[in-house]
Amino acid sequence: MNCSLFYGKLRPFIFANGPFMKFYCLFFAVLFLSACQTTQNSNIASESNTSTLSDRNEELAEKQMQDIEFEEGLSHLTENVQVLNEEENNAANYKNIWRKLANGFQFEVPDNSRIAEQRDYYLKHPNYLKQVSKRAEPFLYLIVEQIEANNLPLDLALLPVVESTFDPFAYSPSRASGLWQFMPITGERFGLQQDWWYDGRRDVYASTDAALSYMEFLYNFLDNDWLHALAAYNSGEGRVRNAVRSNQRKNKATDYWQLSLPRETENYVPKLLALVDILRNHEKYGVELPFIANQQVLSYVDTGSQLDLAYAAELAELSVAEIQLLNPAFNHWATSPDGPHKLLIPTVIEEQFNEQLSAIDKSKRIQWQRYKVRKGDSLSVIAKNHATTQRVLKQINNLDSSFIKIGQALLIPVSSAQEGDYIYTQAQRFAREKNKSRQGKRKVEHTVVEGDTLWDISRRYNVTTKEIAQWNKISSTKTLRLGKQLTIWQTAVAATKSKKTNKTTRSITYKVRSGDSLHAIAMKFNVSTSDLVRWNQLANKKYIHPGQSLKVYVDVLKSST
């Protein structure tokens, strides 16, 4: 198709600013805010709840706001959208989808201190909703459409704000991913495929369908109580049910506000209700509603076979980065061989895209390289060298095992564009996040010893447990394995703090007394048990005995002895 003709057709709808280079260059620098997310399974309340009033959490919240203020999201795809000529006060037809939501919310919002705290936080950051709204474009209409199709409360459209600030690439230390922050096992439970090629938790359409199914299940499971269902989405239906039963046994009220739940969950529901209150009463609070056109801007098309994302971008006359941002579920350069083969593309070009794609043979939608097995080759080495997996090579070449022989010909799928063009593949995103986290920092290797916890290690190196979990791709809730090497990236400030501490640290020898334990000794000198284990090489020794000499490094400014 002639490029000028294409722009002429799309100009009044989404292509007002040319090829979008401005957009994704800005977006590139600030895409990954997952470390700032409040995740649904984090147990580190003191760090994950940015809404609390502690100095540290206020600092984290401010950083999140600074980051998000520079992000454009995909809002350019709906700039200058042609809005239907309709009356704003017509309940069935709103120009602005935020206004439709504000007037259609069902949840009652009580007047209590927990909601007031969250509301004050949002009002303190007046640009928050505007910036999140940029990310929500053009996904919000799609989500609202699915909510209405399932006859569920429109209030649920705010869950991605609380879960991920509408970042489809959001990823937590607990391995929750996507707009709706599904854990791997929960995603599988609700039909979200996860493999080398594709992660359905990041598929905006599929994950929304799964999240709504999950919410409907929770609502029915917890006796048709939406606040209980919301709490369960954050902390699990078993925990909420047990809290309800506990109150019943004690003859206490069983509404959400009376339940004993984790601190994060106690803040989780008020966050959503505070947003409901602000949007519903935006004029009262002096908040200007952002604008998102209340009409379809994306279509979910079935390509029918595996498709190179660069080729899809060419047919849609988008950049590769843009096709990836609209379809964040694909980990690599193509859709999955086994499906799903569905893509989100701008609705305005849906017909053209389908026509062009249908004219192309399925065998030509992916480029193939013919590779002849050489001496010393193995299937795993070949897969690694060609950025694929043994499973994919077995499937394509009809191999029953990993056995291959010299001279054997293999078909290998290869991308049609340069690796750098696929800037939102899993590998590229992880690499950028790692490089971003390393800037201006010094690398330290820490070996886990008996008694170590993420909390102890974070205190030692003046970093956070969440940062350690992210740097090492581990869960913040699992027990650390003895001998495991952890990578710590210390800032100059943190390293300086450590050095300053060393100036006031003295080495003493302590003789174990009857009745002593490592924990008691650690408390006595205001050190950690893991430090005692490390200093005295006790990793393989279960007990200490009276008369045993222990080396202790005491900070004289902190010691209580």
XYZ file of C-alpha atoms in Angstrom:
561
model
C 0.000 0.000 0.000
C 1.205 3.535 -0.790
C 2.559 5.095 2.409
C 1.100 8.537 1.803
C -2.316 6.995 1.154
C -2.040 5.021 4.385
C -1.227 8.126 6.415
C -4.072 9.960 4.745
C -6.523 7.323 5.925
C -5.177 7.173 9.461
C -4.333 10.829 10.100
C -7.709 11.747 11.655
C -7.543 8.699 13.893
C -4.129 7.701 15.138
C -1.337 8.673 12.824
C -1.214 12.392 13.519
C 2.488 12.309 14.400
C 4.123 10.282 11.682
C 6.106 7.124 12.415
C 6.130 7.470 16.193
C 9.894 7.585 16.720
C 9.379 10.250 19.384
C 6.994 7.928 21.208
C 9.021 4.837 21.652
C 12.325 6.607 22.273
C 10.734 8.291 25.301
C 8.872 5.145 26.275
C 12.084 3.088 26.020
C 13.726 4.861 28.946
C 10.934 4.440 31.449
C 9.028 1.302 30.468
C 10.063 -0.917 33.386
C 8.450 0.219 36.615
C 7.718 -3.230 37.909
C 10.041 -2.661 40.842
C 7.728 0.143 41.931
C 4.558 -1.921 41.685
C 2.470 -3.021 44.605
C 2.290 -6.701 43.775
C -0.494 -9.020 44.757
C 1.701 -11.520 46.563
C 4.505 -9.494 48.148
C 4.938 -10.224 51.823
C 7.258 -7.301 52.443
C 4.619 -4.861 53.593
C 7.088 -2.216 54.699
C 8.413 -1.908 51.154
C 5.528 -2.862 48.869
C 2.850 -0.582 50.300
C 3.728 2.781 48.803
C 0.599 4.181 50.380
C 1.783 4.005 53.989
C 3.075 7.158 55.614
C 6.590 6.014 56.560
C 9.470 8.084 55.190
C 10.810 5.218 53.095
C 7.482 4.453 51.454
C 6.874 8.125 50.754
C 10.284 8.192 49.069
C 9.413 5.164 46.928
C 6.055 6.654 46.034
C 7.671 9.916 44.982
C 10.135 8.013 42.779
C 7.290 6.117 41.129
C 5.512 9.377 40.376
C 8.684 10.948 38.969
C 9.173 7.974 36.653
C 5.609 7.765 35.432
C 5.347 11.493 34.735
C 7.716 11.137 31.785
C 5.971 8.195 30.189
C 3.817 8.587 27.097
C 2.534 5.018 26.909
C 0.581 4.192 23.758
C -1.565 7.299 23.902
C -0.359 8.402 20.473
C -2.434 5.610 18.961
C -5.597 7.466 19.894
C -4.512 11.066 19.437
C -6.982 13.185 17.486
C -9.468 10.322 17.472
C -12.714 11.168 15.721
C -15.292 11.161 18.486
C -18.881 10.396 17.634
C -21.249 13.358 17.886
C -23.162 12.556 21.011
C -24.453 14.202 24.127
C -22.257 13.755 27.185
C -25.255 13.471 29.477
C -26.678 10.511 27.566
C -26.046 7.579 29.899
C -25.719 5.137 27.004
C -23.268 7.272 25.035
C -20.313 8.993 26.645
C -17.571 10.646 24.637
C -15.079 10.024 27.425
C -14.802 6.484 28.779
C -13.527 7.790 32.129
C -16.781 9.744 32.514
C -18.724 6.608 31.625
C -16.875 4.724 34.359
C -17.280 7.535 36.893
C -21.046 7.523 36.416
C -21.340 3.743 36.260
C -19.442 2.589 39.357
C -21.469 0.346 41.688
C -19.323 -0.037 44.805
C -20.274 1.947 47.884
C -17.400 3.885 49.404
C -17.587 4.236 53.191
C -16.052 7.216 54.962
C -13.211 5.775 57.022
C -9.567 6.528 57.743
C -8.173 3.733 55.569
C -9.882 5.089 52.462
C -9.081 8.686 53.448
C -5.381 7.821 53.629
C -5.400 6.386 50.102
C -7.524 9.222 48.758
C -5.152 11.797 50.266
C -2.247 10.064 48.564
C -3.891 10.216 45.122
C -4.951 13.830 45.608
C -1.424 14.685 46.686
C -0.266 13.461 43.258
C -2.755 15.124 40.880
C -0.958 13.963 37.733
C -1.155 10.298 38.706
C -4.455 9.513 37.012
C -3.476 11.464 33.895
C -0.241 9.561 33.504
C -1.817 6.176 34.207
C -4.484 7.098 31.678
C -1.778 7.473 29.034
C -0.763 3.893 29.666
C -4.354 2.734 29.628
C -4.799 3.960 26.072
C -5.863 2.191 23.974
C -6.568 -0.803 26.229
C -9.241 0.656 28.508
C -12.129 0.438 26.036
C -11.293 -3.209 25.377
C -11.325 -3.957 29.123
C -14.591 -2.123 29.763
C -16.156 -3.942 26.810
C -15.217 -7.312 28.328
C -16.510 -6.283 31.769
C -19.864 -5.284 30.305
C -20.069 -8.493 28.257
C -19.741 -10.449 31.513
C -22.252 -8.214 33.341
C -19.717 -7.357 36.048
C -19.222 -4.072 37.962
C -17.394 -1.373 36.003
C -15.359 -0.722 39.146
C -13.204 -3.720 38.179
C -11.721 -1.650 35.341
C -9.646 0.095 38.035
C -7.909 -3.088 39.184
C -5.030 -2.714 36.669
C -4.400 0.758 38.105
C -3.870 -0.734 41.561
C -2.125 -3.896 40.348
C 0.289 -2.602 37.727
C -0.381 1.111 37.043
C -1.554 -0.219 33.662
C 1.926 -1.434 32.710
C 1.452 -4.623 30.600
C 5.119 -5.528 31.188
C 4.868 -5.185 34.978
C 6.716 -7.992 36.771
C 7.056 -8.502 40.513
C 9.704 -10.286 42.600
C 6.991 -12.868 43.337
C 6.807 -13.549 39.565
C 3.394 -11.935 39.063
C 3.145 -10.484 35.563
C 1.020 -8.320 33.301
C -1.716 -5.728 33.757
C -3.600 -8.013 36.129
C -0.466 -9.379 37.890
C -1.187 -13.086 37.538
C 1.101 -15.542 39.304
C 2.202 -18.410 37.004
C 0.081 -21.056 38.745
C -3.012 -18.817 38.865
C -2.555 -17.978 35.212
C -2.491 -21.669 34.332
C -5.545 -22.222 36.491
C -7.497 -19.738 34.406
C -6.244 -20.871 31.033
C -3.362 -18.501 30.357
C -0.756 -20.315 28.275
C 2.866 -19.717 29.271
C 5.775 -21.048 27.208
C 9.034 -19.985 25.579
C 7.264 -17.997 22.872
C 4.281 -16.578 24.717
C 3.110 -15.533 28.184
C -0.678 -15.134 28.297
C -0.431 -13.178 31.542
C 0.790 -10.247 29.438
C -1.799 -10.739 26.687
C -4.105 -7.794 27.390
C -7.208 -9.416 25.923
C -6.647 -12.957 27.234
C -5.501 -11.861 30.705
C -8.508 -9.557 31.061
C -10.806 -12.445 30.257
C -8.982 -14.629 32.798
C -9.003 -11.901 35.479
C -12.736 -11.370 35.106
C -13.329 -15.126 35.312
C -11.214 -15.193 38.464
C -13.106 -12.272 39.996
C -16.440 -13.881 39.203
C -15.259 -17.117 40.805
C -14.102 -15.263 43.929
C -17.389 -13.389 44.187
C -19.378 -16.636 44.093
C -16.937 -18.475 46.349
C -17.077 -15.752 49.018
C -20.862 -15.481 49.288
C -21.379 -12.713 46.746
C -19.292 -10.089 48.543
C -17.257 -7.923 46.155
C -14.955 -6.498 48.820
C -14.129 -10.013 49.987
C -13.516 -10.971 46.343
C -11.149 -8.029 45.846
C -9.246 -8.914 49.011
C -9.000 -12.518 47.808
C -7.632 -11.400 44.439
C -4.759 -9.876 46.379
C -4.115 -12.489 49.061
C -5.986 -15.650 48.033
C -9.499 -16.932 48.598
C -8.385 -19.367 51.301
C -6.940 -16.617 53.457
C -10.051 -14.451 53.194
C -12.395 -17.359 53.865
C -10.370 -18.315 56.945
C -10.502 -14.715 58.185
C -14.290 -14.714 57.772
C -14.646 -18.027 59.609
C -12.378 -16.801 62.386
C -14.617 -13.801 62.965
C -17.708 -16.005 62.875
C -16.275 -18.211 65.629
C -15.636 -15.091 67.713
C -19.101 -13.675 67.007
C -17.523 -10.695 65.260
C -18.720 -8.901 62.155
C -17.502 -10.477 58.929
C -17.506 -7.506 56.583
C -14.175 -6.705 54.910
C -13.330 -3.879 57.316
C -13.445 -6.187 60.343
C -11.273 -8.990 58.927
C -7.719 -9.657 60.056
C -5.740 -9.675 56.815
C -2.144 -8.945 55.753
C -1.214 -5.297 55.802
C -0.946 -5.137 52.015
C -4.464 -6.520 51.631
C -5.772 -4.085 54.223
C -4.498 -1.281 51.966
C -5.405 -2.958 48.673
C -9.192 -2.584 48.712
C -9.078 1.006 50.061
C -6.804 1.937 47.152
C -9.411 0.850 44.639
C -12.313 2.381 46.564
C -10.429 5.671 46.917
C -10.061 5.763 43.131
C -13.777 5.031 42.749
C -14.572 7.900 45.096
C -12.264 10.388 43.362
C -13.499 9.541 39.871
C -17.148 9.477 40.913
C -16.803 12.822 42.724
C -14.071 14.381 40.590
C -15.718 17.794 40.588
C -15.915 17.793 44.373
C -12.179 17.035 44.626
C -11.199 19.381 41.802
C -9.834 16.557 39.658
C -10.001 16.872 35.887
C -10.863 13.572 34.249
C -8.360 12.522 31.558
C -9.827 11.896 28.120
C -10.009 8.499 26.432
C -12.468 8.188 23.562
C -15.296 5.804 24.319
C -14.967 3.793 21.132
C -13.044 0.815 19.836
C -9.490 1.525 18.733
C -8.003 -1.994 18.749
C -9.145 -5.222 17.132
C -8.131 -8.747 18.072
C -7.312 -10.520 14.792
C -6.499 -14.193 14.230
C -3.532 -14.627 11.873
C -4.142 -18.382 11.625
C -0.468 -19.357 11.850
C 2.872 -18.368 13.321
C 3.886 -14.892 12.197
C 7.089 -12.867 12.466
C 6.245 -9.722 14.445
C 8.406 -7.645 12.110
C 6.335 -8.902 9.201
C 3.120 -8.117 11.085
C 4.442 -4.613 11.752
C 5.193 -4.185 8.041
C 1.643 -5.199 7.059
C 0.181 -2.845 9.676
C 2.659 -0.082 8.747
C 3.714 0.185 12.375
C 7.181 -0.078 13.852
C 8.255 -3.417 15.326
C 8.355 -1.744 18.742
C 4.741 -0.651 18.411
C 3.449 -4.073 17.407
C 5.267 -5.476 20.442
C 3.822 -2.843 22.768
C 0.336 -3.675 21.577
C 1.109 -7.396 21.985
C 3.404 -7.652 25.027
C 2.659 -11.368 25.537
C 5.148 -12.497 22.904
C 8.524 -13.194 24.482
C 10.474 -13.321 21.245
C 10.327 -12.219 17.616
C 7.274 -14.190 16.483
C 3.953 -15.573 17.652
C 3.977 -19.112 19.027
C 4.012 -22.010 16.509
C 1.202 -23.690 18.459
C -0.740 -20.481 18.965
C -2.398 -18.420 20.042
C -1.952 -16.588 16.749
C -4.008 -13.558 17.691
C -2.747 -9.984 17.531
C -4.090 -6.647 18.678
C -3.858 -4.084 15.872
C -5.442 -0.652 15.301
C -9.077 -1.163 14.273
C -8.770 1.374 11.478
C -6.398 -0.917 9.555
C -7.976 -4.261 10.495
C -9.600 -4.880 7.100
C -6.480 -3.935 5.163
C -4.281 -6.055 7.433
C -6.470 -9.148 7.021
C -6.624 -8.751 3.258
C -2.866 -8.499 2.885
C -2.210 -11.354 5.290
C -4.697 -13.717 3.626
C -2.888 -13.240 0.322
C 0.351 -14.610 1.790
C 1.009 -18.346 2.091
C 1.385 -19.478 5.711
C 4.762 -21.052 4.922
C 6.139 -17.628 3.994
C 5.096 -15.847 7.167
C 8.233 -17.032 8.932
C 11.754 -17.107 7.494
C 13.626 -20.394 7.708
C 17.294 -21.187 7.710
C 18.549 -24.582 6.560
C 21.327 -25.733 8.890
C 23.588 -28.757 8.394
C 24.754 -30.469 11.594
C 28.521 -30.295 12.099
C 30.985 -32.221 14.238
C 30.621 -31.287 17.898
C 27.083 -29.965 17.465
C 24.289 -30.782 19.848
C 20.663 -29.788 19.633
C 21.025 -27.593 22.720
C 24.044 -25.739 21.271
C 22.304 -25.198 17.938
C 19.203 -23.908 19.734
C 21.253 -21.515 21.870
C 23.213 -20.199 18.869
C 19.986 -19.466 17.005
C 18.034 -17.948 19.920
C 15.505 -20.756 20.120
C 14.912 -23.918 22.186
C 15.417 -27.651 21.762
C 11.663 -28.150 21.999
C 11.033 -25.799 19.085
C 13.682 -27.500 16.936
C 12.268 -30.944 17.774
C 8.772 -29.833 16.877
C 9.717 -28.200 13.575
C 11.954 -31.069 12.454
C 9.746 -33.907 13.755
C 12.457 -35.210 16.090
C 11.493 -37.769 18.730
C 14.677 -37.167 20.738
C 17.635 -34.805 20.960
C 19.813 -37.181 18.962
C 21.204 -35.644 15.749
C 23.965 -36.774 13.393
C 26.641 -35.018 11.376
C 25.339 -33.882 8.004
C 21.698 -33.950 9.093
C 19.696 -30.972 7.783
C 17.615 -28.962 10.240
C 15.111 -26.215 9.620
C 15.535 -23.277 12.000
C 13.129 -20.313 12.275
C 14.903 -16.966 12.070
C 13.697 -13.405 12.488
C 13.387 -11.200 9.425
C 14.672 -8.078 11.161
C 17.782 -7.305 13.179
C 17.702 -8.367 16.833
C 17.908 -4.742 17.951
C 14.657 -3.938 16.151
C 12.682 -6.199 18.497
C 13.301 -3.905 21.454
C 10.553 -5.392 23.642
C 11.445 -9.077 23.450
C 11.956 -10.747 26.807
C 15.734 -10.828 26.396
C 15.974 -7.165 25.371
C 13.731 -6.017 28.214
C 15.651 -7.999 30.833
C 18.963 -6.711 29.491
C 17.802 -3.086 29.665
C 16.420 -3.524 33.146
C 19.662 -5.109 34.314
C 21.795 -2.359 32.772
C 19.484 0.296 34.179
C 19.760 -1.162 37.670
C 23.570 -1.286 37.434
C 24.214 2.321 36.487
C 26.493 4.004 38.982
C 26.603 0.919 41.211
C 29.268 -1.466 42.446
C 28.793 -5.219 42.101
C 29.102 -7.340 45.253
C 28.799 -11.145 45.420
C 27.192 -12.516 48.585
C 27.201 -16.224 49.478
C 24.158 -17.360 51.456
C 24.996 -18.948 54.801
C 22.860 -20.561 57.460
C 20.501 -18.048 59.041
C 20.598 -15.628 56.115
C 17.372 -13.895 55.134
C 16.783 -11.292 52.458
C 16.031 -8.834 55.235
C 19.397 -9.410 56.936
C 21.272 -9.210 53.646
C 19.483 -6.029 52.615
C 20.425 -4.373 55.909
C 24.034 -5.407 55.508
C 24.395 -3.845 52.059
C 21.986 -0.920 52.539
C 19.649 -2.037 49.746
C 16.065 -3.331 49.775
C 14.850 -6.929 49.782
C 12.832 -6.173 46.651
C 15.988 -5.047 44.819
C 17.866 -8.216 45.795
C 14.956 -10.355 44.602
C 14.851 -8.555 41.253
C 18.597 -8.612 40.660
C 18.702 -12.353 41.241
C 15.333 -13.355 39.701
C 14.162 -14.974 42.935
C 10.976 -14.857 44.951
C 10.992 -12.627 48.001
C 8.982 -15.238 49.913
C 11.067 -18.399 49.403
C 13.797 -19.664 51.726
C 17.308 -18.947 50.466
C 19.413 -21.973 49.528
C 22.697 -22.365 51.441
C 25.693 -21.587 49.261
C 23.675 -19.649 46.691
C 25.532 -16.713 45.169
C 23.565 -13.464 45.240
C 24.486 -10.429 43.181
C 24.143 -7.099 45.003
C 24.466 -3.731 43.282
C 25.482 -1.058 45.784
C 25.202 2.638 45.106
C 28.056 4.894 46.112
C 25.890 6.176 48.969
C 25.178 2.663 50.260
C 28.834 1.686 49.988
C 29.822 4.848 51.841
C 27.368 4.038 54.613
C 28.963 0.603 54.931
C 32.446 2.142 55.140
C 31.314 4.645 57.767
C 29.893 1.789 59.803
C 33.230 -0.072 59.576
C 34.996 2.870 61.229
C 32.992 2.322 64.406
C 33.112 -1.489 64.306
C 35.299 -3.446 66.701
C 36.165 -7.142 66.881
C 35.552 -8.926 70.158
C 35.740 -12.533 71.293
C 32.727 -13.821 73.156
C 32.721 -17.054 75.176
C 29.460 -18.963 74.969
C 27.711 -19.411 78.289
C 25.234 -22.008 79.463
C 21.799 -21.294 77.995
C 23.162 -19.153 75.159
C 21.831 -19.441 71.625
C 22.978 -17.761 68.437
C 19.796 -15.734 68.429
C 20.331 -14.539 71.998
C 23.954 -13.606 71.307
C 22.965 -11.773 68.137
C 20.345 -9.798 70.065
C 22.860 -9.030 72.786
C 25.268 -7.365 70.375
C 22.673 -5.993 67.942
C 23.914 -8.084 65.018
C 22.212 -10.729 62.902
C 22.352 -14.482 63.415
C 23.589 -14.912 59.844
C 26.526 -12.599 60.608
C 27.519 -14.763 63.567
C 27.339 -17.841 61.358
C 29.480 -16.216 58.673
C 32.080 -14.715 60.993
C 32.610 -18.029 62.767
C 32.159 -20.423 59.829
C 29.261 -22.191 61.532
C 27.334 -23.030 58.356
C 27.662 -26.795 58.839
C 27.429 -26.802 62.638
C 24.006 -27.010 64.200
C 24.964 -26.271 67.812
C 27.187 -24.057 69.909
C 28.440 -25.146 73.342
C 29.457 -23.445 76.593
C 33.066 -22.243 76.527
C 33.141 -21.962 72.725
C 34.781 -18.753 71.483
C 32.887 -16.685 68.932
C 34.177 -13.732 66.991
C 31.731 -10.812 66.960
C 32.080 -7.540 65.074
C 30.282 -4.916 67.115
C 29.326 -1.444 65.953
C 30.004 0.499 69.121
C 27.452 3.128 68.146
C 24.654 0.570 67.868
C 25.546 -2.032 70.455
C 23.416 -2.157 73.580
C 26.177 -3.782 75.612
